[in-house]
Amino acid sequence: DASSADIRKAYRKLSLILHPDKNKDENAETQFRQLVAIYEVLKDEERRQRYDDILINGLPDWRQPVFYYRRVRKMSNAELALLLFIILTVGHYAVVWSIYLEKQLDELLTRKKREKKKKTGSRSTDEAKLAALDKNERVLDKPQWHDLLPCKLGIWFCLTVKALPQLFQDARQLYVEYKETKMKEKEDALAKAELETLQKEKKPKVKKTKPEFPVYTVVESSAYIPSYDHGASIEEIEEQMDDWLGNRNRTHKKKA
């Protein structure tokens, strides 16, 4: 429950005492290193909390994940890779065996169902052949040494290396075909454009007919257009207009 200031004061006081220049003990350097390590733990709140937790609950044992984490943390990258590879190999082989056992269990259950359905104890030749085939399949499906993960990876690597020339050849063939198709499309586009230009050149030009606008002819009419006196009143002009409109309507009716 000491504060950080108290811890700092105590560290300075002890560092003056346990420093190898002032401490003439044989283990002076080891004692000073331990003091520095203790101070590094206690000055950090997170590390101090973990230290208090260990004081209360104790160090982790082999049943806790922290135990294995601390062991693994001290390993090098090569050792970690080897450990991971071994774990994956064992896990893969266990999965292969579990698949095989599951198939065996399914076959056993189907066989029992088949036997229950039989009313007679004698088996036909067809059923015997099927049983022999099932047995052969079980023997073939049984996991072997080459089903291990390293063997599978080695076989896959060998087959990949062996198939690389064919893959390169196929890729090259596809690239050549792609270029040929592109060239063909380009040539077709050029031929189409040339054909369109030739058709435009050969196409006869049709002269457009000029639009015939109606010619306006002034019709000379002998109708009397009255002239108005600027000094006349509006009522007189209206009467003259009515007379003129009436005369015009009568002439139109006569023409009709």
Backbone as CSV, one residue per row, in Angstrom:
resi,resn,N_x,N_y,N_z,CA_x,CA_y,CA_z,C_x,C_y,C_z
1,ASP,0.820,-1.216,0.000,0.000,0.000,0.000,0.855,1.267,0.000
2,ALA,2.137,1.150,-0.318,3.013,2.328,-0.357,2.745,3.134,-1.618
3,SER,2.947,4.428,-1.524,2.762,5.303,-2.682,3.995,5.242,-3.587
4,SER,3.832,5.784,-4.797,4.938,5.773,-5.750,6.097,6.654,-5.273
5,ALA,5.762,7.755,-4.542,6.828,8.620,-4.024,7.647,7.898,-2.945
6,ASP,6.965,7.139,-2.079,7.674,6.374,-1.047,8.575,5.310,-1.673
7,ILE,8.077,4.667,-2.722,8.861,3.620,-3.405,10.091,4.249,-4.062
8,ARG,9.912,5.438,-4.641,11.039,6.103,-5.288,12.107,6.506,-4.259
9,LYS,11.667,7.017,-3.101,12.615,7.395,-2.048,13.366,6.182,-1.517
10,ALA,12.633,5.096,-1.296,13.276,3.885,-0.789,14.267,3.318,-1.798
11,TYR,13.923,3.404,-3.098,14.842,2.913,-4.135,16.133,3.738,-4.162
12,ARG,16.012,5.062,-4.066,17.215,5.907,-4.077,18.096,5.635,-2.857
13,LYS,17.437,5.438,-1.719,18.188,5.175,-0.488,18.943,3.859,-0.564
14,LEU,18.245,2.813,-1.067,18.881,1.492,-1.166,19.911,1.445,-2.292
15,SER,19.682,2.212,-3.380,20.668,2.215,-4.477,21.993,2.813,-4.028
16,LEU,21.948,3.796,-3.117,23.195,4.352,-2.579,23.932,3.346,-1.689
17,ILE,23.142,2.465,-1.059,23.764,1.470,-0.176,24.270,0.272,-0.956
18,LEU,23.443,-0.230,-1.929,23.756,-1.485,-2.626,24.518,-1.282,-3.933
19,HIS,24.869,-0.071,-4.285,25.616,0.148,-5.520,26.983,-0.526,-5.429
20,PRO,27.444,-1.193,-6.506,28.732,-1.917,-6.442,29.921,-1.035,-6.082
21,ASP,29.828,0.279,-6.350,30.948,1.156,-5.991,31.053,1.360,-4.481
22,LYS,29.913,1.261,-3.770,29.925,1.472,-2.318,29.747,0.179,-1.531
23,ASN,29.161,-0.831,-2.162,28.949,-2.111,-1.495,30.120,-3.037,-1.822
24,LYS,30.862,-3.449,-0.819,32.038,-4.283,-1.020,31.721,-5.772,-0.945
25,ASP,30.472,-6.124,-0.897,30.092,-7.541,-0.843,30.378,-8.212,-2.185
26,GLU,30.590,-9.558,-2.156,30.872,-10.291,-3.402,29.659,-10.288,-4.340
27,ASN,28.470,-10.337,-3.783,27.239,-10.360,-4.599,26.640,-8.954,-4.742
28,ALA,27.456,-7.960,-4.732,26.958,-6.580,-4.792,26.245,-6.308,-6.114
29,GLU,26.842,-6.786,-7.197,26.224,-6.548,-8.515,24.886,-7.262,-8.627
30,THR,24.798,-8.485,-8.135,23.536,-9.243,-8.178,22.476,-8.557,-7.324
31,GLN,22.871,-8.081,-6.130,21.915,-7.397,-5.266,21.395,-6.116,-5.905
32,PHE,22.287,-5.373,-6.565,21.862,-4.130,-7.207,20.917,-4.422,-8.383
33,ARG,21.187,-5.471,-9.145,20.296,-5.861,-10.255,18.930,-6.261,-9.732
34,GLN,18.901,-6.989,-8.622,17.617,-7.364,-8.040,16.836,-6.134,-7.582
35,LEU,17.561,-5.176,-7.008,16.908,-3.935,-6.579,16.299,-3.196,-7.776
36,VAL,17.058,-3.107,-8.852,16.538,-2.435,-10.054,15.315,-3.168,-10.603
37,ALA,15.365,-4.511,-10.628,14.228,-5.298,-11.126,12.999,-5.094,-10.255
38,ILE,13.194,-5.044,-8.938,12.061,-4.825,-8.030,11.467,-3.437,-8.254
39,TYR,12.337,-2.460,-8.438,11.839,-1.093,-8.668,11.087,-1.001,-10.001
40,GLU,11.555,-1.699,-11.023,10.869,-1.689,-12.320,9.463,-2.272,-12.211
41,VAL,9.294,-3.256,-11.322,7.974,-3.859,-11.135,7.069,-2.931,-10.334
42,LEU,7.593,-2.369,-9.244,6.747,-1.611,-8.323,6.399,-0.221,-8.831
43,LYS,7.197,0.353,-9.719,6.895,1.710,-10.203,5.806,1.701,-11.280
44,ASP,5.577,0.523,-11.916,4.525,0.406,-12.942,3.255,-0.126,-12.278
45,GLU,2.136,0.566,-12.482,0.890,0.183,-11.825,0.405,-1.190,-12.282
46,GLU,0.528,-1.472,-13.603,0.047,-2.758,-14.129,0.889,-3.911,-13.587
47,ARG,2.212,-3.755,-13.621,3.079,-4.819,-13.097,2.898,-4.991,-11.597
48,ARG,2.685,-3.876,-10.899,2.476,-3.971,-9.460,1.173,-4.712,-9.145
49,GLN,0.139,-4.482,-9.969,-1.130,-5.182,-9.776,-0.968,-6.679,-10.019
50,ARG,-0.208,-7.036,-11.067,0.055,-8.459,-11.315,0.861,-9.085,-10.177
51,TYR,1.804,-8.324,-9.631,2.605,-8.822,-8.511,1.720,-9.070,-7.287
52,ASP,0.790,-8.132,-7.007,-0.132,-8.312,-5.885,-1.037,-9.516,-6.111
53,ASP,-1.454,-9.726,-7.392,-2.305,-10.878,-7.696,-1.555,-12.194,-7.454
54,ILE,-0.258,-12.212,-7.798,0.538,-13.427,-7.546,0.731,-13.638,-6.054
55,LEU,0.879,-12.542,-5.306,0.999,-12.672,-3.860,-0.256,-13.277,-3.242
56,ILE,-1.412,-12.943,-3.822,-2.679,-13.452,-3.271,-2.968,-14.860,-3.782
57,ASN,-2.880,-15.063,-5.106,-3.299,-16.335,-5.726,-2.150,-17.300,-5.967
58,GLY,-0.908,-16.857,-5.854,0.225,-17.735,-6.091,0.599,-17.805,-7.556
59,LEU,1.720,-18.451,-7.849,2.193,-18.603,-9.233,1.321,-19.603,-9.984
60,PRO,1.150,-19.427,-11.291,0.323,-20.371,-12.064,0.992,-21.732,-12.169
61,ASP,0.180,-22.782,-12.121,0.700,-24.136,-12.249,0.450,-24.649,-13.663
62,TRP,0.728,-25.923,-13.911,0.647,-26.474,-15.264,-0.779,-26.569,-15.776
63,ARG,-1.755,-26.431,-14.905,-3.147,-26.529,-15.340,-3.693,-25.198,-15.854
64,GLN,-2.944,-24.128,-15.736,-3.406,-22.825,-16.181,-2.710,-22.415,-17.481
65,PRO,-3.424,-21.713,-18.372,-2.813,-21.314,-19.659,-1.611,-20.383,-19.505
66,VAL,-1.571,-19.615,-18.417,-0.459,-18.678,-18.238,0.864,-19.426,-18.095
67,PHE,0.804,-20.613,-17.507,2.011,-21.426,-17.330,2.635,-21.754,-18.686
68,TYR,1.809,-22.198,-19.610,2.322,-22.558,-20.939,2.712,-21.313,-21.731
69,TYR,1.979,-20.226,-21.546,2.319,-18.988,-22.260,3.711,-18.508,-21.869
70,ARG,4.025,-18.592,-20.586,5.340,-18.141,-20.143,6.438,-19.064,-20.653
71,ARG,6.124,-20.354,-20.755,7.130,-21.276,-21.300,7.350,-21.016,-22.795
72,VAL,6.274,-20.801,-23.510,6.368,-20.591,-24.962,7.030,-19.255,-25.275
73,ARG,6.805,-18.259,-24.444,7.353,-16.936,-24.697,8.874,-16.929,-24.708
74,LYS,9.479,-17.859,-24.004,10.939,-17.930,-23.936,11.546,-18.691,-25.115
75,MET,10.709,-19.304,-25.960,11.210,-20.094,-27.086,11.543,-19.193,-28.269
76,SER,12.439,-19.682,-29.138,12.806,-18.945,-30.348,11.772,-19.194,-31.441
77,ASN,11.920,-18.456,-32.544,10.962,-18.596,-33.650,11.033,-19.980,-34.289
78,ALA,12.250,-20.528,-34.421,12.396,-21.861,-35.017,11.737,-22.918,-34.130
79,GLU,11.933,-22.807,-32.822,11.309,-23.771,-31.907,9.787,-23.650,-31.928
80,LEU,9.296,-22.417,-31.992,7.844,-22.235,-32.080,7.283,-22.819,-33.372
81,ALA,8.001,-22.609,-34.481,7.545,-23.164,-35.760,7.528,-24.691,-35.722
82,LEU,8.568,-25.292,-35.151,8.618,-26.750,-35.039,7.491,-27.274,-34.154
83,LEU,7.248,-26.605,-33.024,6.167,-27.024,-32.128,4.809,-26.915,-32.819
84,LEU,4.595,-25.815,-33.527,3.328,-25.644,-34.242,3.161,-26.691,-35.335
85,PHE,4.245,-27.015,-36.029,4.174,-28.037,-37.080,3.840,-29.405,-36.499
86,ILE,4.421,-29.737,-35.365,4.121,-31.026,-34.720,2.662,-31.079,-34.289
87,ILE,2.174,-29.967,-33.710,0.776,-29.941,-33.268,-0.167,-30.098,-34.456
88,LEU,0.136,-29.410,-35.559,-0.717,-29.529,-36.752,-0.676,-30.942,-37.333
89,THR,0.502,-31.558,-37.318,0.623,-32.924,-37.850,-0.208,-33.897,-37.035
90,VAL,-0.073,-33.820,-35.717,-0.841,-34.722,-34.845,-2.332,-34.469,-35.005
91,GLY,-2.727,-33.178,-35.064,-4.140,-32.859,-35.228,-4.694,-33.356,-36.547
92,HIS,-3.912,-33.198,-37.620,-4.363,-33.680,-38.932,-4.534,-35.199,-38.942
93,TYR,-3.580,-35.905,-38.353,-3.673,-37.366,-38.318,-4.864,-37.821,-37.469
94,ALA,-5.119,-37.098,-36.371,-6.280,-37.432,-35.536,-7.582,-37.202,-36.296
95,VAL,-7.635,-36.135,-37.087,-8.843,-35.859,-37.880,-9.056,-36.942,-38.932
96,VAL,-7.959,-37.387,-39.577,-8.077,-38.454,-40.584,-8.611,-39.731,-39.949
97,TRP,-8.088,-40.088,-38.787,-8.552,-41.293,-38.092,-10.008,-41.136,-37.640
98,SER,-10.390,-39.963,-37.208,-11.780,-39.765,-36.787,-12.739,-39.921,-37.967
99,ILE,-12.326,-39.428,-39.146,-13.162,-39.608,-40.347,-13.292,-41.090,-40.686
100,TYR,-12.166,-41.811,-40.597,-12.185,-43.241,-40.900,-13.085,-43.996,-39.923
101,LEU,-12.967,-43.693,-38.635,-13.787,-44.366,-37.623,-15.260,-44.011,-37.785
102,GLU,-15.529,-42.799,-38.195,-16.923,-42.415,-38.420,-17.531,-43.218,-39.570
103,LYS,-16.745,-43.415,-40.629,-17.230,-44.241,-41.746,-17.458,-45.679,-41.299
104,GLN,-16.529,-46.183,-40.500,-16.675,-47.552,-39.993,-17.941,-47.692,-39.162
105,LEU,-18.198,-46.695,-38.318,-19.398,-46.736,-37.487,-20.658,-46.680,-38.335
106,ASP,-20.652,-45.850,-39.380,-21.816,-45.780,-40.273,-22.046,-47.109,-40.976
107,GLU,-20.982,-47.752,-41.419,-21.129,-49.054,-42.087,-21.638,-50.115,-41.125
108,LEU,-21.170,-50.053,-39.879,-21.633,-51.020,-38.890,-23.116,-50.853,-38.602
109,LEU,-23.555,-49.624,-38.484,-24.976,-49.379,-38.216,-25.844,-49.793,-39.398
110,THR,-25.389,-49.499,-40.619,-26.167,-49.919,-41.796,-26.221,-51.436,-41.923
111,ARG,-25.119,-52.102,-41.558,-25.112,-53.561,-41.612,-26.098,-54.155,-40.608
112,LYS,-26.145,-53.568,-39.424,-27.082,-54.062,-38.409,-28.521,-53.846,-38.838
113,LYS,-28.787,-52.693,-39.462,-30.133,-52.457,-39.965,-30.496,-53.450,-41.054
114,ARG,-29.516,-53.771,-41.895,-29.746,-54.737,-42.960,-30.045,-56.115,-42.388
115,GLU,-29.328,-56.473,-41.347,-29.546,-57.788,-40.741,-30.899,-57.870,-40.059
116,LYS,-31.345,-56.770,-39.503,-32.660,-56.782,-38.863,-33.773,-56.959,-39.872
117,LYS,-33.567,-56.383,-41.062,-34.597,-56.489,-42.092,-34.681,-57.879,-42.701
118,LYS,-33.622,-58.635,-42.553,-33.638,-59.980,-43.141,-34.560,-60.889,-42.338
119,LYS,-35.314,-61.637,-43.038,-36.186,-62.607,-42.370,-35.550,-63.986,-42.320
120,THR,-34.749,-64.255,-43.309,-34.049,-65.535,-43.346,-32.579,-65.316,-43.031
121,GLY,-31.889,-66.359,-42.539,-30.476,-66.241,-42.177,-29.537,-66.388,-43.353
122,SER,-29.992,-66.917,-44.465,-29.121,-67.148,-45.630,-28.967,-65.856,-46.414
123,ARG,-27.735,-65.631,-46.904,-27.456,-64.439,-47.693,-27.289,-64.812,-49.156
124,SER,-27.708,-63.928,-49.993,-27.573,-64.164,-51.428,-26.153,-63.832,-51.872
125,THR,-25.827,-64.227,-53.099,-24.480,-63.981,-53.632,-24.223,-62.494,-53.850
126,ASP,-25.280,-61.769,-54.231,-25.120,-60.320,-54.433,-24.753,-59.615,-53.135
127,GLU,-25.391,-60.004,-52.056,-25.094,-59.385,-50.770,-23.672,-59.720,-50.333
128,ALA,-23.217,-60.939,-50.619,-21.847,-61.319,-50.261,-20.831,-60.483,-51.047
129,LYS,-21.133,-60.277,-52.333,-20.239,-59.439,-53.130,-20.187,-58.014,-52.591
130,LEU,-21.348,-57.484,-52.206,-21.382,-56.133,-51.654,-20.589,-56.036,-50.361
131,ALA,-20.683,-57.087,-49.531,-19.927,-57.086,-48.279,-18.425,-57.130,-48.548
132,ALA,-18.008,-57.925,-49.568,-16.584,-57.987,-49.912,-16.094,-56.637,-50.425
133,LEU,-16.922,-55.968,-51.231,-16.540,-54.652,-51.723,-16.433,-53.634,-50.595
134,ASP,-17.370,-53.718,-49.659,-17.305,-52.820,-48.506,-16.037,-53.046,-47.706
135,LYS,-15.649,-54.320,-47.565,-14.430,-54.626,-46.817,-13.198,-54.066,-47.527
136,ASN,-13.163,-54.225,-48.840,-12.031,-53.674,-49.598,-11.966,-52.155,-49.487
137,GLU,-13.148,-51.515,-49.533,-13.168,-50.065,-49.391,-12.673,-49.638,-48.025
138,ARG,-13.041,-50.399,-47.001,-12.570,-50.070,-45.665,-11.056,-50.196,-45.568
139,VAL,-10.506,-51.211,-46.208,-9.056,-51.374,-46.182,-8.376,-50.227,-46.915
140,LEU,-8.972,-49.797,-48.038,-8.376,-48.712,-48.797,-8.504,-47.374,-48.065
141,ASP,-9.602,-47.182,-47.353,-9.817,-45.920,-46.665,-9.062,-45.828,-45.344
142,LYS,-8.462,-46.895,-44.912,-7.771,-46.855,-43.626,-6.568,-45.915,-43.722
143,PRO,-6.381,-45.011,-42.743,-5.261,-44.061,-42.806,-3.910,-44.772,-42.812
144,GLN,-3.032,-44.296,-43.656,-1.692,-44.850,-43.784,-0.656,-43.781,-43.398
145,TRP,0.633,-44.176,-43.479,1.693,-43.240,-43.105,1.761,-42.047,-44.048
146,HIS,1.358,-42.281,-45.322,1.431,-41.169,-46.273,0.291,-40.175,-46.097
147,ASP,-0.643,-40.457,-45.174,-1.694,-39.497,-44.881,-1.267,-38.437,-43.865
148,LEU,-0.053,-38.553,-43.339,0.445,-37.548,-42.415,0.635,-36.217,-43.135
149,LEU,0.539,-35.151,-42.364,0.620,-33.818,-42.953,1.948,-33.543,-43.656
150,PRO,3.110,-33.909,-43.082,4.362,-33.668,-43.817,4.421,-34.402,-45.149
151,CYS,3.928,-35.657,-45.155,3.916,-36.413,-46.420,2.974,-35.774,-47.429
152,LYS,1.814,-35.329,-46.950,0.862,-34.675,-47.855,1.467,-33.395,-48.445
153,LEU,2.139,-32.624,-47.585,2.765,-31.399,-48.076,3.891,-31.696,-49.061
154,GLY,4.681,-32.738,-48.766,5.752,-33.116,-49.688,5.209,-33.582,-51.031
155,ILE,4.144,-34.405,-50.989,3.537,-34.881,-52.241,2.961,-33.709,-53.026
156,TRP,2.291,-32.793,-52.303,1.706,-31.633,-52.983,2.799,-30.775,-53.611
157,PHE,3.925,-30.599,-52.905,5.014,-29.786,-53.431,5.631,-30.444,-54.671
158,CYS,5.827,-31.762,-54.603,6.403,-32.473,-55.758,5.487,-32.396,-56.970
159,LEU,4.180,-32.596,-56.741,3.237,-32.518,-57.862,3.175,-31.108,-58.434
160,THR,3.281,-30.105,-57.562,3.260,-28.719,-58.039,4.484,-28.417,-58.894
161,VAL,5.661,-28.854,-58.412,6.892,-28.624,-59.182,6.834,-29.364,-60.510
162,LYS,6.279,-30.571,-60.464,6.178,-31.363,-61.689,5.208,-30.730,-62.691
163,ALA,4.163,-30.094,-62.179,3.155,-29.508,-63.072,3.485,-28.090,-63.497
164,LEU,4.561,-27.516,-62.960,4.895,-26.128,-63.315,5.143,-25.930,-64.815
165,PRO,5.941,-26.801,-65.493,6.129,-26.590,-66.943,4.822,-26.595,-67.718
166,GLN,3.933,-27.540,-67.370,2.649,-27.595,-68.065,1.813,-26.348,-67.775
167,LEU,1.888,-25.874,-66.524,1.157,-24.655,-66.171,1.687,-23.453,-66.945
168,PHE,3.024,-23.354,-67.042,3.608,-22.257,-67.819,3.204,-22.342,-69.283
169,GLN,3.195,-23.575,-69.812,2.815,-23.760,-71.215,1.353,-23.383,-71.443
170,ASP,0.484,-23.804,-70.515,-0.936,-23.457,-70.637,-1.148,-21.949,-70.531
171,ALA,-0.411,-21.332,-69.601,-0.544,-19.878,-69.455,-0.066,-19.153,-70.712
172,ARG,1.035,-19.655,-71.279,1.538,-19.039,-72.504,0.553,-19.212,-73.655
173,GLN,-0.042,-20.418,-73.743,-1.019,-20.676,-74.793,-2.235,-19.764,-74.641
174,LEU,-2.681,-19.595,-73.399,-3.818,-18.705,-73.156,-3.473,-17.260,-73.528
175,TYR,-2.242,-16.857,-73.225,-1.830,-15.492,-73.567,-1.783,-15.301,-75.085
176,VAL,-1.275,-16.313,-75.800,-1.223,-16.221,-77.265,-2.628,-16.159,-77.839
177,GLU,-3.523,-17.007,-77.330,-4.905,-16.986,-77.805,-5.570,-15.643,-77.510
178,TYR,-5.262,-15.089,-76.331,-5.829,-13.787,-75.983,-5.346,-12.713,-76.940
179,LYS,-4.046,-12.731,-77.269,-3.516,-11.748,-78.207,-4.137,-11.925,-79.591
180,GLU,-4.309,-13.186,-80.007,-4.912,-13.438,-81.327,-6.346,-12.915,-81.389
181,THR,-7.100,-13.173,-80.320,-8.481,-12.678,-80.305,-8.527,-11.153,-80.325
182,LYS,-7.602,-10.524,-79.590,-7.563,-9.067,-79.584,-7.212,-8.515,-80.968
183,MET,-6.213,-9.164,-81.647,-5.841,-8.726,-82.990,-6.995,-8.922,-83.969
184,LYS,-7.702,-10.055,-83.815,-8.824,-10.325,-84.701,-9.934,-9.296,-84.496
185,GLU,-10.211,-8.974,-83.234,-11.231,-7.966,-82.965,-10.824,-6.611,-83.549
186,LYS,-9.537,-6.277,-83.438,-9.060,-5.010,-83.994,-9.198,-4.987,-85.510
187,GLU,-8.805,-6.102,-86.158,-8.930,-6.178,-87.615,-10.385,-6.096,-88.055
188,ASP,-11.274,-6.776,-87.329,-12.704,-6.724,-87.662,-13.235,-5.302,-87.527
189,ALA,-12.788,-4.608,-86.467,-13.247,-3.226,-86.285,-12.755,-2.331,-87.425
190,LEU,-11.478,-2.517,-87.846,-10.947,-1.723,-88.967,-11.685,-2.029,-90.262
191,ALA,-11.939,-3.318,-90.521,-12.664,-3.696,-91.742,-14.073,-3.122,-91.742
192,LYS,-14.707,-3.148,-90.573,-16.056,-2.604,-90.487,-16.055,-1.100,-90.754
193,ALA,-15.047,-0.416,-90.210,-14.965,1.035,-90.423,-14.707,1.360,-91.893
194,GLU,-13.809,0.573,-92.540,-13.547,0.790,-93.966,-14.795,0.535,-94.803
195,LEU,-15.543,-0.523,-94.452,-16.761,-0.835,-95.195,-17.787,0.288,-95.049
196,GLU,-17.894,0.830,-93.856,-18.847,1.925,-93.653,-18.445,3.159,-94.457
197,THR,-17.124,3.448,-94.505,-16.673,4.607,-95.302,-16.927,4.400,-96.792
198,LEU,-16.693,3.153,-97.294,-16.965,2.873,-98.704,-18.441,3.000,-99.021
199,GLN,-19.282,2.526,-98.126,-20.723,2.632,-98.365,-21.167,4.088,-98.403
200,LYS,-20.541,4.897,-97.520,-20.898,6.315,-97.534,-20.457,6.994,-98.836
201,GLU,-19.267,6.574,-99.352,-18.789,7.168,-100.599,-19.631,6.743,-101.794
202,LYS,-20.051,5.485,-101.846,-20.823,4.964,-102.983,-22.273,5.408,-102.949
203,LYS,-22.768,5.823,-101.831,-24.172,6.156,-101.701,-24.472,7.418,-102.528
204,PRO,-25.422,7.370,-103.540,-25.704,8.550,-104.375,-26.347,9.655,-103.545
205,LYS,-25.900,10.855,-103.897,-26.441,11.995,-103.174,-27.792,12.373,-103.766
206,VAL,-28.762,12.401,-102.967,-30.122,12.756,-103.388,-30.304,14.249,-103.176
207,LYS,-30.637,14.930,-104.290,-30.853,16.359,-104.190,-32.170,16.633,-103.483
208,LYS,-32.075,17.462,-102.543,-33.271,17.818,-101.796,-34.080,18.831,-102.596
209,THR,-35.348,18.575,-102.653,-36.241,19.500,-103.362,-36.419,20.756,-102.532
210,LYS,-36.286,21.856,-103.239,-36.459,23.122,-102.545,-37.927,23.335,-102.218
211,PRO,-38.187,23.786,-101.044,-39.604,23.995,-100.683,-40.195,25.152,-101.478
212,GLU,-41.382,24.924,-102.031,-42.079,25.937,-102.820,-42.973,26.745,-101.888
213,PHE,-42.604,27.959,-101.735,-43.388,28.831,-100.868,-44.508,29.462,-101.697
214,PRO,-45.632,29.614,-101.104,-46.747,30.245,-101.859,-46.442,31.720,-102.149
215,VAL,-46.744,32.090,-103.382,-46.517,33.475,-103.819,-47.765,34.290,-103.505
216,TYR,-47.524,35.346,-102.832,-48.660,36.204,-102.439,-48.930,37.223,-103.547
217,THR,-50.125,37.188,-104.004,-50.528,38.155,-105.049,-51.539,39.123,-104.451
218,VAL,-51.284,40.334,-104.753,-52.174,41.372,-104.234,-53.461,41.373,-105.064
219,VAL,-54.522,41.166,-104.398,-55.821,41.177,-105.077,-56.329,42.624,-105.119
220,GLU,-56.529,43.024,-106.350,-57.045,44.378,-106.500,-58.550,44.350,-106.315
221,SER,-58.951,44.995,-105.353,-60.391,45.040,-105.056,-60.900,46.455,-105.324
222,SER,-62.057,46.429,-105.839,-62.681,47.721,-106.127,-63.519,48.219,-104.978
223,ALA,-63.228,47.582,-103.806,-64.043,47.980,-102.657,-63.682,49.401,-102.259
224,TYR,-64.648,50.010,-101.773,-64.468,51.416,-101.397,-63.948,51.476,-99.975
225,ILE,-62.780,52.115,-99.844,-62.205,52.287,-98.513,-62.464,53.726,-98.130
226,PRO,-63.280,53.892,-97.191,-63.642,55.276,-96.862,-62.509,55.989,-96.171
227,SER,-62.489,57.231,-96.386,-61.500,58.076,-95.709,-62.213,58.853,-94.625
228,TYR,-61.554,59.007,-93.544,-62.179,59.646,-92.396,-61.621,61.034,-92.227
229,ASP,-62.521,61.814,-91.821,-62.131,63.182,-91.539,-61.604,63.259,-90.123
230,HIS,-60.452,63.853,-89.952,-59.850,63.916,-88.625,-60.638,64.797,-87.687
231,GLY,-61.475,65.614,-88.223,-62.263,66.472,-87.353,-63.599,65.883,-86.986
232,ALA,-63.908,64.637,-87.482,-65.207,64.019,-87.197,-65.211,63.467,-85.786
233,SER,-66.398,63.277,-85.266,-66.557,62.719,-83.909,-66.495,61.196,-83.968
234,ILE,-66.388,60.591,-82.779,-66.282,59.130,-82.673,-67.567,58.466,-83.141
235,GLU,-68.755,59.046,-82.848,-70.025,58.426,-83.252,-70.139,58.399,-84.775
236,GLU,-69.679,59.466,-85.432,-69.748,59.492,-86.884,-68.820,58.449,-87.505
237,ILE,-67.601,58.322,-86.929,-66.660,57.313,-87.441,-67.216,55.918,-87.280
238,GLU,-67.890,55.632,-86.102,-68.478,54.309,-85.866,-69.590,54.019,-86.876
239,GLU,-70.413,55.027,-87.190,-71.484,54.812,-88.165,-70.918,54.519,-89.544
240,GLN,-69.846,55.270,-89.931,-69.210,55.026,-91.229,-68.598,53.616,-91.298
241,MET,-67.962,53.176,-90.175,-67.390,51.833,-90.128,-68.457,50.760,-90.252
242,ASP,-69.601,50.967,-89.592,-70.695,49.978,-89.678,-71.210,49.886,-91.106
243,ASP,-71.341,51.043,-91.763,-71.812,51.021,-93.144,-70.828,50.306,-94.055
244,TRP,-69.554,50.610,-93.831,-68.530,49.989,-94.678,-68.474,48.488,-94.495
245,LEU,-68.561,47.997,-93.215,-68.557,46.551,-92.922,-69.792,45.883,-93.502
246,GLY,-70.906,46.544,-93.429,-72.125,45.964,-93.993,-72.024,45.811,-95.499
247,ASN,-71.498,46.851,-96.180,-71.325,46.764,-97.631,-70.358,45.647,-98.017
248,ARG,-69.298,45.502,-97.244,-68.319,44.455,-97.562,-68.920,43.070,-97.388
249,ASN,-69.699,42.861,-96.309,-70.334,41.560,-96.093,-71.297,41.215,-97.221
250,ARG,-72.024,42.217,-97.721,-72.963,41.953,-98.795,-72.247,41.563,-100.075
251,THR,-71.090,42.223,-100.368,-70.342,41.869,-101.571,-69.778,40.472,-101.476
252,HIS,-69.321,40.084,-100.275,-68.796,38.723,-100.081,-69.895,37.692,-100.299
253,LYS,-71.078,37.944,-99.788,-72.173,36.990,-99.957,-72.542,36.839,-101.413
254,LYS,-72.531,37.947,-102.151,-72.838,37.878,-103.567,-71.818,37.045,-104.319
255,LYS,-70.530,37.230,-103.992,-69.454,36.437,-104.624,-69.622,34.959,-104.318
256,ALA,-70.012,34.649,-103.067,-70.205,33.238,-102.692,-71.381,32.652,-103.470
